[in-house]
Amino acid sequence: MSTLKQPSSTPQALLLFLILTICAALTLGLTWLPCHASLCTETLFPAATRYHIATYYGLLASILLALGLRAWSPVCRRVSSIHLGRREIPVFKKRISVGAVLLVFWILAVTLVTTIFWINPEVNFWEAKAAPFGWDSGHVQLVVTGIVGHHIDFILGLLLLPVGRNSLLVRVFGLSYGTLLYAHKLLAYILIFGTLVHGLAYCSFWASYEAQPQGSPRREAFEVNNPTITIAESQARGPWSRAVLGTGLVSLILMVGILVTSLPALRRRAYNMFYYVHVIFGSIVFIAVCCHATTNFYFLLPGLLLWTNDLRWRFFGGDTGVSKEATATLASAGGEWYRIVIPNTQSVSETSLEKLSTAQPLQTYYINIPSISRLENHPFTAAKISSNGSDTVLLFQKTPAAVIKRSSTAQAKEWTWKLSRLIEGEMSWKERHEMKVRLEGPYSPPTVAYEHADRVVCIVGGTGLTGACSLARWWFEHRRSEQSAYFTLVWTARLRSAFELQEWQELTRICAAASNMSLQAHCTSEDGRLDISAFLKETFSAPLSEKGVSLDPSAWVYSSGPSGLLTSAADACEDLAAELRAARKEGGRASEFAVGCLEHYSADWEV
């Protein structure tokens, strides 16, 4: 059983490799044309620069090839997905897989290997400049600065590739949004570390330079803002030739600003500041580093093209695109819940009906309500998707005051509080209010395991119910007649009033008509926290129907909700999956369980 979607259409895969090929050919060709950056490495080191570019694009090709093998080969996917431990690593807050370790090792190995063809050109160049003045320490400092700078070229180019909610990497290789975000974060940490080393190496030269007396030959031979040229050459070439140091400092300062606002404690309290600092500062950094040295542009080009394509889809693609407004209906939904109904904008034809009826049930939209805030957009997983001409239903609750941890004045300005106050202030709970919204999406996770797993279990908490609700409706429409399959949904909430949600009450009535569906409500304030491990073992202990059952029944667990629930569910699934694997190695299925293998998916949209 595979939890991944089948790889996307061949045209999209060809488009991705075409972009890579064009970028490689274009950047190599640009090395023979006039350079417009402050530091032109192809002018100083033509052969090494072209080797550098060829190695980088070879690295990209090897990564795409590995991702293709993972997407198309169940064996490669299974091996790459093996976790090195069943618990999250404390610092990274992730389970590290074999595939992740191999990828990081390969990137770092290829990056460091470039030292082989850079060391001699760098040493020869700086030694020739410093030798007439007997400045051995100065030329060593500049060699280290240059080689580390070439190393971080690679990381900078890779940094932008995973960025994109609807990236070609998602569509072609079935990668999840969370996986790409994690890769982006890891590359960002490596980049900032490398940039600091690069900067500190140059600072050591800068200190040595400032220690030289004014008018000394050493100072005249090196322009501190661009040490590849002399003071006389810089005056002849103009201010642009002296922008190397300035663009580097600006980039480093902005990177530190991005890093600080990305820290979890600050990001969760001020998401919009994090988001716009990330976008605005990041864009300035890309411009600055391209001015700093030409190779930065050569390596950023593929990521910039993928990012541009993703932005095009976000603004003009999907159901509507954020460039256009739609009219949504807002209303109270009972039990401190609120409902946003998005009308189906697609034409109801025979073709569209067929497409809608088989749509992926796990769909997430980013929604912006200009009358609340023109800048803020928030992700919502649909509780009910458009089907047979119906509308999409999004549900939300006010963010708990304990989570916001701010004054009452600041709390009142929080997005969900402003929106709920608008609903409560202008209508009774039975009334509806129309409002202009901008939608981005839908985005769907790279999993279709619910389509064929013998047992599907949803463990959700709080607002995590929405995706499970949509899954339950999909199951009722498509699989309720399968006697060999079973669907279980348990929803945990702190207060029993949460279960007054109208969609939950309606879903309970619908599923009562299906013999292979079970819905449970668990109130944590009365019954304590749900023991997920015990719940899973109890759920999978019941035998499946013998009629039509597969020889190796499979299970798939979906979890959504607070981070604590996601971690507990993932831990329990990893433990049970390991137990099932051990039983299979011994020559048979564990007798006490009705399934032979288990996979799980956590709906983690944490940025």
Coordinates of C-alpha atoms in Angstrom, one line a residue:
M1 CA 0.0 0.0 0.0
S2 CA 1.2 3.5 -0.8
T3 CA 0.2 6.6 1.0
L4 CA 1.4 8.8 -1.9
K5 CA -0.5 9.9 -4.9
Q6 CA 0.6 8.5 -8.1
P7 CA 3.2 10.8 -9.8
S8 CA 1.7 13.7 -11.7
S9 CA 1.2 13.8 -15.4
T10 CA 4.2 13.4 -17.7
P11 CA 3.9 16.9 -19.1
Q12 CA 4.5 18.4 -15.6
A13 CA 7.5 16.2 -15.1
L14 CA 8.9 17.1 -18.5
L15 CA 8.3 20.8 -17.7
L16 CA 10.3 20.5 -14.5
F17 CA 13.3 18.9 -16.3
L18 CA 12.9 21.4 -19.1
I19 CA 13.3 24.2 -16.6
L20 CA 16.4 22.6 -15.2
T21 CA 17.9 22.1 -18.6
I22 CA 17.2 25.6 -19.8
C23 CA 18.6 27.2 -16.6
A24 CA 21.8 25.1 -16.9
A25 CA 22.3 26.0 -20.5
L26 CA 21.4 29.7 -20.0
T27 CA 23.7 30.2 -16.9
L28 CA 26.6 28.5 -18.6
G29 CA 26.1 30.7 -21.7
L30 CA 25.9 33.9 -19.5
T31 CA 29.5 33.2 -18.4
W32 CA 30.7 34.2 -21.9
L33 CA 28.7 37.5 -21.9
P34 CA 29.4 40.8 -20.1
C35 CA 28.9 40.6 -16.3
H36 CA 26.8 43.2 -14.4
A37 CA 27.3 42.1 -10.8
S38 CA 29.8 43.8 -8.5
L39 CA 31.9 40.6 -8.3
C40 CA 32.2 38.6 -11.5
T41 CA 33.7 35.2 -10.7
E42 CA 33.6 34.1 -14.3
T43 CA 35.9 36.9 -15.2
L44 CA 38.4 36.1 -12.4
F45 CA 38.1 32.3 -12.5
P46 CA 36.4 31.3 -15.8
A47 CA 37.1 27.6 -15.8
A48 CA 36.4 27.0 -12.1
T49 CA 33.1 29.0 -12.4
R50 CA 31.9 26.8 -15.2
Y51 CA 32.8 23.7 -13.3
H52 CA 31.0 25.2 -10.4
I53 CA 27.8 25.7 -12.4
A54 CA 28.0 22.3 -14.0
T55 CA 28.4 20.6 -10.6
Y56 CA 25.4 22.5 -9.1
Y57 CA 23.1 21.6 -11.9
G58 CA 24.4 18.0 -11.8
L59 CA 23.5 18.0 -8.1
L60 CA 20.0 19.3 -9.0
A61 CA 19.6 16.6 -11.6
S62 CA 20.7 13.9 -9.1
I63 CA 18.2 15.1 -6.5
L64 CA 15.3 15.1 -9.0
L65 CA 16.3 11.6 -10.2
A66 CA 16.3 10.4 -6.6
L67 CA 12.9 12.0 -6.0
G68 CA 11.6 10.4 -9.2
L69 CA 12.8 6.9 -8.0
R70 CA 11.1 7.5 -4.7
A71 CA 7.8 8.5 -6.4
W72 CA 7.7 5.7 -8.9
S73 CA 9.3 2.9 -7.0
P74 CA 7.5 1.4 -3.9
V75 CA 10.7 -0.2 -2.7
C76 CA 12.7 3.1 -2.8
R77 CA 9.8 4.9 -1.1
R78 CA 9.6 2.3 1.6
V79 CA 13.4 2.4 2.3
S80 CA 13.6 6.2 2.2
S81 CA 10.7 6.5 4.6
I82 CA 12.2 4.3 7.3
H83 CA 12.7 6.4 10.4
L84 CA 15.9 6.3 12.4
G85 CA 13.9 6.4 15.6
R86 CA 10.2 6.2 16.5
R87 CA 10.3 9.5 18.5
E88 CA 10.9 13.1 17.4
I89 CA 14.5 14.4 17.7
P90 CA 14.2 17.2 20.3
V91 CA 16.0 20.0 18.5
F92 CA 14.5 19.3 15.1
K93 CA 11.0 18.3 16.3
K94 CA 10.9 15.8 13.5
R95 CA 11.4 12.1 12.9
I96 CA 14.4 11.8 10.8
S97 CA 14.1 9.3 7.9
V98 CA 16.8 7.5 5.9
G99 CA 15.9 9.5 2.8
A100 CA 16.4 12.8 4.7
V101 CA 19.8 11.8 6.0
L102 CA 21.0 10.6 2.6
L103 CA 19.8 13.8 0.9
V104 CA 21.6 16.1 3.4
F105 CA 24.7 14.0 3.2
W106 CA 24.7 14.1 -0.6
I107 CA 24.2 17.9 -0.7
L108 CA 26.9 18.6 1.8
A109 CA 29.3 16.1 0.1
V110 CA 28.9 17.5 -3.4
T111 CA 29.1 21.1 -2.0
L112 CA 32.4 20.4 -0.2
V113 CA 33.8 18.5 -3.2
T114 CA 33.8 21.8 -5.1
T115 CA 36.8 22.8 -3.0
I116 CA 38.9 20.5 -5.2
F117 CA 38.6 22.8 -8.3
W118 CA 38.4 26.0 -6.3
I119 CA 41.4 25.7 -4.1
N120 CA 44.2 26.2 -6.6
P121 CA 42.6 29.2 -8.5
E122 CA 41.8 30.9 -5.2
V123 CA 45.2 30.4 -3.7
N124 CA 47.0 31.4 -6.9
F125 CA 44.9 34.6 -7.3
W126 CA 45.2 35.9 -3.8
E127 CA 48.8 34.8 -3.4
A128 CA 49.7 36.8 -6.5
K129 CA 48.1 39.9 -5.1
A130 CA 49.5 39.6 -1.5
A131 CA 53.0 38.1 -2.2
P132 CA 54.6 41.4 -3.3
F133 CA 53.8 42.8 0.1
G134 CA 54.6 39.8 2.2
W135 CA 51.0 39.6 3.4
D136 CA 50.6 35.9 4.0
S137 CA 47.9 36.1 6.6
G138 CA 45.8 38.4 4.4
H139 CA 45.8 36.0 1.4
V140 CA 44.9 33.0 3.6
Q141 CA 41.9 34.9 5.0
L142 CA 40.7 35.8 1.5
V143 CA 41.1 32.2 0.3
V144 CA 39.0 30.9 3.1
T145 CA 36.4 33.7 2.5
G146 CA 36.2 32.9 -1.2
I147 CA 35.9 29.1 -0.9
V148 CA 33.3 29.3 1.8
G149 CA 31.4 31.8 -0.4
H150 CA 31.4 29.2 -3.2
H151 CA 30.0 26.6 -0.8
I152 CA 27.1 28.7 0.3
D153 CA 26.3 29.4 -3.4
F154 CA 24.9 25.8 -3.5
I155 CA 22.8 26.2 -0.4
L156 CA 21.4 29.5 -1.4
G157 CA 20.3 28.0 -4.8
L158 CA 18.7 25.0 -3.1
L159 CA 17.0 27.2 -0.5
L160 CA 14.3 28.5 -2.8
L161 CA 13.5 25.3 -4.5
P162 CA 11.2 23.9 -1.8
V163 CA 9.3 27.2 -1.5
G164 CA 5.8 26.9 -2.9
R165 CA 2.4 25.7 -1.7
N166 CA 1.6 24.3 -5.1
S167 CA 5.1 23.7 -6.4
L168 CA 5.9 21.5 -9.3
L169 CA 7.9 19.4 -6.8
V170 CA 4.6 18.7 -5.0
R171 CA 2.7 17.8 -8.2
V172 CA 5.4 15.7 -9.9
F173 CA 6.9 13.8 -6.9
G174 CA 4.0 13.7 -4.5
L175 CA 5.9 15.6 -1.8
S176 CA 4.0 17.1 1.1
Y177 CA 3.9 20.8 1.9
G178 CA 5.3 20.0 5.4
T179 CA 8.2 18.1 3.9
L180 CA 9.2 21.0 1.7
L181 CA 8.9 23.5 4.6
Y182 CA 11.2 21.3 6.7
A183 CA 13.7 21.1 3.9
H184 CA 13.5 24.9 3.4
K185 CA 14.1 25.4 7.2
L186 CA 17.0 23.0 7.3
L187 CA 18.7 24.6 4.3
A188 CA 18.1 28.1 5.8
Y189 CA 19.9 27.1 9.0
I190 CA 22.9 25.7 7.0
L191 CA 22.9 28.9 4.8
I192 CA 23.0 31.3 7.8
F193 CA 25.8 29.3 9.4
G194 CA 27.8 29.3 6.2
T195 CA 27.1 33.0 5.7
L196 CA 28.4 33.8 9.2
V197 CA 31.6 31.8 8.6
H198 CA 32.0 33.6 5.3
G199 CA 31.5 36.9 7.0
L200 CA 33.8 36.2 9.9
A201 CA 36.5 35.1 7.6
Y202 CA 36.3 38.4 5.8
C203 CA 36.1 40.4 9.0
S204 CA 39.4 38.9 10.0
F205 CA 40.9 40.3 6.8
W206 CA 39.1 43.6 7.3
A207 CA 40.7 43.9 10.7
S208 CA 44.1 43.2 9.3
Y209 CA 43.5 45.7 6.5
E210 CA 42.4 48.5 9.0
A211 CA 45.6 47.9 11.0
Q212 CA 47.7 48.9 8.0
P213 CA 48.8 52.6 8.0
Q214 CA 47.1 55.0 5.6
G215 CA 48.7 55.1 2.2
S216 CA 50.6 51.9 2.7
P217 CA 51.1 49.6 -0.4
R218 CA 48.9 47.0 1.2
R219 CA 46.0 49.3 1.5
E220 CA 46.4 50.6 -2.1
A221 CA 46.5 47.0 -3.5
F222 CA 43.2 46.0 -1.9
E223 CA 39.9 47.9 -2.1
V224 CA 38.3 46.7 1.2
N225 CA 34.8 46.9 -0.3
N226 CA 35.9 44.6 -3.1
P227 CA 39.4 43.1 -2.5
T228 CA 39.7 41.6 -6.0
I229 CA 40.6 45.1 -7.3
T230 CA 42.9 47.9 -6.2
I231 CA 42.0 51.4 -5.0
A232 CA 43.0 52.8 -8.4
E233 CA 40.8 50.2 -10.3
S234 CA 37.8 50.9 -8.1
Q235 CA 38.1 54.7 -8.8
A236 CA 38.2 54.0 -12.5
R237 CA 35.3 51.5 -12.5
G238 CA 33.0 53.6 -10.2
P239 CA 30.9 53.0 -7.1
W240 CA 29.3 49.8 -8.4
S241 CA 32.6 47.9 -8.2
R242 CA 32.7 48.7 -4.5
A243 CA 29.2 47.2 -3.7
V244 CA 30.5 43.7 -2.8
L245 CA 30.9 44.4 0.9
G246 CA 27.8 46.4 1.2
T247 CA 25.5 43.9 -0.5
G248 CA 27.0 41.1 1.6
L249 CA 26.4 43.0 4.9
V250 CA 22.8 43.9 3.9
S251 CA 22.1 40.2 3.1
L252 CA 23.5 39.0 6.4
I253 CA 21.6 41.5 8.5
L254 CA 18.3 40.7 6.7
M255 CA 19.0 36.9 7.0
V256 CA 19.4 37.4 10.8
G257 CA 16.1 39.3 10.8
I258 CA 14.3 36.5 8.9
L259 CA 15.8 34.0 11.3
V260 CA 14.7 35.9 14.5
T261 CA 11.1 36.3 13.2
S262 CA 11.0 32.6 12.2
L263 CA 11.6 31.4 15.8
P264 CA 8.6 29.4 16.9
A265 CA 7.8 31.5 20.0
L266 CA 7.7 34.7 17.9
R267 CA 6.2 33.2 14.7
R268 CA 3.2 31.8 16.5
R269 CA 2.5 35.1 18.3
A270 CA 3.0 37.3 15.3
Y271 CA 2.5 35.2 12.2
N272 CA 1.8 38.1 9.9
M273 CA 5.0 39.9 10.9
F274 CA 6.9 36.6 10.3
Y275 CA 5.2 36.1 6.9
Y276 CA 5.8 39.6 5.5
V277 CA 9.3 39.9 6.9
H278 CA 10.0 36.6 5.3
V279 CA 8.7 37.7 1.9
I280 CA 10.0 41.3 1.8
F281 CA 13.4 40.7 3.4
G282 CA 13.8 37.5 1.4
S283 CA 13.2 39.3 -1.9
I284 CA 15.7 42.0 -0.9
V285 CA 18.2 39.3 0.0
F286 CA 17.8 37.7 -3.4
I287 CA 18.4 41.0 -5.2
A288 CA 21.4 41.8 -2.9
V289 CA 23.2 38.5 -3.3
C290 CA 22.7 38.6 -7.1
C291 CA 24.4 42.0 -7.1
H292 CA 27.1 40.6 -4.7
A293 CA 28.3 37.9 -7.1
T294 CA 27.1 36.5 -10.4
T295 CA 27.0 32.8 -9.3
N296 CA 24.3 33.6 -6.8
F297 CA 22.0 34.6 -9.7
Y298 CA 23.0 31.5 -11.7
F299 CA 22.0 29.2 -8.8
L300 CA 18.9 31.0 -7.8
L301 CA 17.4 31.0 -11.3
P302 CA 15.6 27.6 -11.1
G303 CA 14.1 28.4 -7.7
L304 CA 13.0 31.8 -8.8
L305 CA 11.2 30.3 -11.8
L306 CA 9.5 27.7 -9.7
W307 CA 8.5 30.3 -7.2
T308 CA 7.1 32.6 -9.9
N309 CA 5.1 29.7 -11.3
D310 CA 3.7 29.0 -7.8
L311 CA 2.8 32.7 -7.3
R312 CA 1.0 32.7 -10.7
W313 CA -1.1 29.7 -9.5
R314 CA -1.8 31.3 -6.1
F315 CA -3.0 34.5 -7.7
F316 CA -4.8 33.2 -10.8
G317 CA -5.3 29.4 -10.4
G318 CA -7.3 27.1 -8.2
D319 CA -11.0 27.6 -7.6
T320 CA -10.7 31.4 -7.8
G321 CA -7.2 32.8 -7.1
V322 CA -6.5 35.6 -4.7
S323 CA -6.7 38.1 -7.5
K324 CA -10.5 37.7 -7.6
E325 CA -13.1 38.1 -5.0
A326 CA -15.9 35.6 -4.2
T327 CA -19.0 36.1 -2.0
A328 CA -19.0 33.8 1.0
T329 CA -21.7 33.3 3.5
L330 CA -20.9 33.5 7.2
A331 CA -23.0 32.1 10.1
S332 CA -22.8 30.7 13.6
A333 CA -22.6 26.9 13.5
G334 CA -23.4 26.1 17.2
G335 CA -21.2 25.2 20.1
E336 CA -18.9 28.3 19.7
W337 CA -18.3 27.3 16.1
Y338 CA -18.6 29.5 13.0
R339 CA -19.2 28.5 9.4
I340 CA -17.9 30.0 6.1
V341 CA -19.7 28.7 3.0
I342 CA -17.9 29.2 -0.3
P343 CA -20.2 28.9 -3.3
N344 CA -19.2 26.5 -6.0
T345 CA -18.0 28.7 -8.8
Q346 CA -17.5 25.9 -11.4
S347 CA -20.1 25.4 -14.1
V348 CA -22.3 22.4 -13.3
S349 CA -21.9 20.2 -16.4
E350 CA -21.6 16.5 -16.8
T351 CA -17.8 16.7 -16.9
S352 CA -17.5 18.9 -13.9
L353 CA -20.0 16.8 -11.9
E354 CA -17.9 13.7 -12.5
K355 CA -14.7 15.6 -11.5
L356 CA -16.3 17.1 -8.4
S357 CA -17.8 13.8 -7.2
T358 CA -14.3 12.1 -7.2
A359 CA -12.5 15.2 -5.8
Q360 CA -9.8 14.7 -3.1
P361 CA -11.6 15.0 0.2
L362 CA -8.7 16.6 2.1
Q363 CA -8.6 20.2 0.7
T364 CA -7.1 23.2 2.4
Y365 CA -7.8 26.8 1.4
Y366 CA -6.1 30.0 2.4
I367 CA -8.7 32.7 2.9
N368 CA -8.4 36.4 3.1
I369 CA -11.3 38.7 4.2
P370 CA -10.5 42.3 3.2
S371 CA -13.1 43.8 5.5
I372 CA -11.2 42.1 8.4
S373 CA -7.7 42.5 7.2
R374 CA -6.3 43.1 3.7
L375 CA -3.0 41.4 4.6
E376 CA -3.9 38.4 6.7
N377 CA -4.6 35.0 5.1
H378 CA -5.4 31.8 7.1
P379 CA -5.5 28.1 6.1
F380 CA -8.8 26.2 6.5
T381 CA -9.3 22.5 5.8
A382 CA -12.7 22.1 4.3
A383 CA -15.3 20.2 6.3
K384 CA -17.3 19.7 3.2
I385 CA -16.0 20.0 -0.3
S386 CA -17.9 21.0 -3.5
S387 CA -19.6 17.9 -4.7
N388 CA -22.4 17.6 -7.3
G389 CA -22.8 21.4 -7.5
S390 CA -22.8 21.9 -3.7
D391 CA -20.8 24.5 -1.8
T392 CA -17.6 24.2 0.2
V393 CA -17.9 24.5 4.0
L394 CA -15.1 25.9 6.2
L395 CA -15.4 25.9 10.0
F396 CA -13.5 27.8 12.7
Q397 CA -13.4 28.7 16.3
K398 CA -12.0 31.7 18.0
T399 CA -8.3 31.2 18.9
P400 CA -8.2 30.5 22.7
A401 CA -7.1 33.4 24.8
A402 CA -4.5 31.2 26.4
V403 CA -2.9 30.7 23.1
I404 CA -2.8 34.4 22.1
K405 CA -1.3 35.4 25.5
R406 CA -1.8 39.1 24.9
S407 CA -3.7 41.9 26.4
S408 CA -7.5 42.1 25.9
T409 CA -7.0 45.0 23.5
A410 CA -4.6 43.0 21.4
Q411 CA -6.7 40.0 21.7
A412 CA -9.7 41.9 20.3
K413 CA -7.6 42.6 17.2
E414 CA -6.9 39.0 16.5
W415 CA -8.3 37.8 13.2
T416 CA -10.7 35.1 14.4
W417 CA -12.0 37.3 17.3
K418 CA -12.7 40.1 14.9
L419 CA -14.5 37.8 12.5
S420 CA -16.6 36.1 15.2
R421 CA -17.5 39.4 16.7
L422 CA -18.7 40.6 13.3
I423 CA -20.9 37.5 13.0
E424 CA -22.2 37.7 16.5
G425 CA -22.8 41.5 16.4
E426 CA -24.8 41.5 13.1
M427 CA -27.0 38.5 13.3
S428 CA -28.6 35.8 15.4
W429 CA -27.2 32.3 15.2
K430 CA -29.7 31.3 12.6
E431 CA -29.0 34.2 10.3
R432 CA -26.4 34.4 7.5
H433 CA -24.2 37.2 6.4
E434 CA -22.6 37.6 3.0
M435 CA -19.0 38.9 2.8
K436 CA -16.4 39.3 0.1
V437 CA -13.4 37.0 0.4
R438 CA -10.3 36.0 -1.5
L439 CA -9.5 32.4 -1.8
E440 CA -6.2 30.6 -2.5
G441 CA -6.4 26.9 -3.2
P442 CA -7.4 24.2 -2.8
Y443 CA -4.3 22.4 -1.7
S444 CA -4.4 18.6 -1.2
P445 CA -1.9 16.4 0.7
P446 CA 0.0 13.8 -1.4
T447 CA -2.0 10.8 0.0
V448 CA -4.7 8.6 -1.4
A449 CA -4.4 5.7 1.1
Y450 CA -8.0 6.3 2.3
E451 CA -9.1 5.0 -1.2
H452 CA -8.0 1.4 -0.6
A453 CA -6.9 0.9 3.0
D454 CA -9.0 -1.8 4.8
R455 CA -9.1 0.2 7.9
V456 CA -9.2 4.0 8.0
V457 CA -9.0 5.7 11.4
C458 CA -9.2 9.4 12.0
I459 CA -8.0 10.8 15.3
V460 CA -8.6 14.5 15.5
G461 CA -8.9 17.2 18.2
G462 CA -10.6 20.6 18.2
T463 CA -10.7 22.2 14.8
G464 CA -8.8 19.2 13.3
L465 CA -12.3 17.7 12.9
T466 CA -12.8 19.5 9.6
G467 CA -10.6 17.3 7.4
A468 CA -11.9 14.2 9.1
C469 CA -15.5 15.3 8.5
S470 CA -14.8 15.7 4.8
L471 CA -13.1 12.2 4.8
A472 CA -16.1 10.7 6.5
R473 CA -18.5 12.2 3.9
W474 CA -16.3 10.9 1.1
W475 CA -16.2 7.4 2.6
F476 CA -20.0 7.4 3.0
E477 CA -20.4 8.3 -0.7
H478 CA -17.8 5.9 -2.1
R479 CA -17.0 3.0 0.2
R480 CA -19.9 2.4 2.6
S481 CA -21.0 -0.6 0.5
E482 CA -17.6 -2.4 1.0
Q483 CA -18.2 -4.9 3.7
S484 CA -14.4 -5.7 4.0
A485 CA -13.5 -2.1 4.9
Y486 CA -14.2 0.0 8.0
F487 CA -14.0 3.7 8.9
T488 CA -13.5 5.0 12.4
L489 CA -13.5 8.6 13.6
V490 CA -12.8 9.8 17.1
W491 CA -13.0 13.5 17.9
T492 CA -11.6 14.9 21.1
A493 CA -12.6 18.3 22.5
R494 CA -12.1 19.9 25.9
L495 CA -15.7 20.8 26.4
R496 CA -18.8 18.9 25.6
S497 CA -20.4 22.0 24.1
A498 CA -18.1 21.6 21.1
F499 CA -20.1 18.5 20.0
E500 CA -23.1 20.8 19.4
L501 CA -21.6 21.7 16.1
Q502 CA -24.3 21.2 13.5
E503 CA -22.0 19.5 11.0
W504 CA -21.0 16.9 13.6
Q505 CA -24.7 16.3 14.4
E506 CA -25.5 15.9 10.7
L507 CA -22.6 13.6 10.1
T508 CA -23.6 11.4 13.0
R509 CA -27.1 11.0 11.5
I510 CA -25.7 10.3 8.1
C511 CA -23.1 7.7 9.3
A512 CA -25.7 5.8 11.4
A513 CA -27.0 4.4 8.1
A514 CA -23.6 2.8 7.2
S515 CA -22.7 -0.4 9.0
N516 CA -19.0 0.0 8.3
M517 CA -18.6 3.5 9.9
S518 CA -18.1 4.5 13.5
L519 CA -18.0 8.0 15.0
Q520 CA -17.0 8.7 18.6
A521 CA -16.9 11.9 20.7
H522 CA -14.3 12.1 23.5
C523 CA -14.6 15.0 26.0
T524 CA -11.2 15.5 27.6
S525 CA -12.4 17.6 30.5
E526 CA -14.6 14.7 31.7
D527 CA -12.8 11.6 30.4
G528 CA -9.2 12.8 30.5
R529 CA -6.8 12.7 27.5
L530 CA -7.4 10.0 24.9
D531 CA -5.0 7.1 25.2
I532 CA -4.3 6.9 21.5
S533 CA -2.1 3.8 21.7
A534 CA -4.8 1.9 23.6
F535 CA -7.5 3.2 21.2
L536 CA -5.6 2.0 18.1
K537 CA -5.0 -1.4 19.6
E538 CA -8.6 -1.8 20.5
T539 CA -9.7 -0.5 17.1
F540 CA -7.5 -2.9 15.2
S541 CA -8.2 -5.9 17.4
A542 CA -11.7 -6.4 16.0
P543 CA -11.6 -8.8 13.0
L544 CA -12.6 -7.7 9.6
S545 CA -15.4 -9.3 7.6
E546 CA -14.1 -12.4 5.9
K547 CA -15.9 -11.6 2.7
G548 CA -13.6 -10.0 0.2
V549 CA -10.9 -9.2 2.8
S550 CA -7.3 -8.9 1.5
L551 CA -4.7 -11.4 2.5
D552 CA -2.7 -8.6 4.2
P553 CA -5.2 -6.0 5.5
S554 CA -3.9 -2.5 5.7
A555 CA -4.6 0.4 8.0
W556 CA -4.2 4.1 7.5
V557 CA -4.5 6.6 10.3
Y558 CA -5.2 10.3 9.8
S559 CA -4.5 12.8 12.6
S560 CA -5.2 16.5 12.8
G561 CA -5.4 19.0 15.6
P562 CA -3.2 20.5 18.3
S563 CA 0.6 19.7 18.1
G564 CA 0.4 17.5 21.2
L565 CA -2.2 15.3 19.7
L566 CA -0.3 15.0 16.4
T567 CA 2.9 14.0 18.3
S568 CA 1.0 11.4 20.4
A569 CA -0.8 10.0 17.4
A570 CA 2.4 9.7 15.4
D571 CA 4.2 8.0 18.3
A572 CA 1.4 5.5 18.8
C573 CA 1.3 4.7 15.0
E574 CA 5.1 4.3 14.8
D575 CA 5.0 1.9 17.8
L576 CA 2.2 -0.2 16.4
A577 CA 3.6 -0.2 12.9
A578 CA 6.9 -1.5 14.3
E579 CA 5.1 -4.2 16.2
L580 CA 3.3 -5.3 13.1
R581 CA 6.5 -5.3 11.1
A582 CA 8.2 -7.5 13.7
A583 CA 5.3 -9.9 13.6
R584 CA 5.5 -10.2 9.8
K585 CA 9.3 -10.9 10.0
E586 CA 8.5 -13.8 12.3
G587 CA 6.4 -15.3 9.5
G588 CA 2.9 -14.2 10.1
R589 CA 0.6 -11.4 11.1
A590 CA 0.2 -10.5 14.7
S591 CA -2.7 -12.7 15.8
E592 CA -4.3 -10.1 18.1
F593 CA -4.6 -7.5 15.3
A594 CA -6.8 -7.4 12.2
V595 CA -4.3 -5.6 10.1
G596 CA -0.9 -6.5 8.8
C597 CA 0.6 -3.1 8.1
L598 CA -0.1 0.5 9.2
E599 CA 0.8 3.9 7.7
H600 CA -0.2 7.3 9.0
Y601 CA -0.5 10.9 7.9
S602 CA -0.4 14.0 10.2
A603 CA -2.2 17.1 8.9
D604 CA 0.6 19.4 10.1
W605 CA 0.3 22.9 8.5
E606 CA 2.8 24.3 10.9
V607 CA 5.0 26.9 9.1

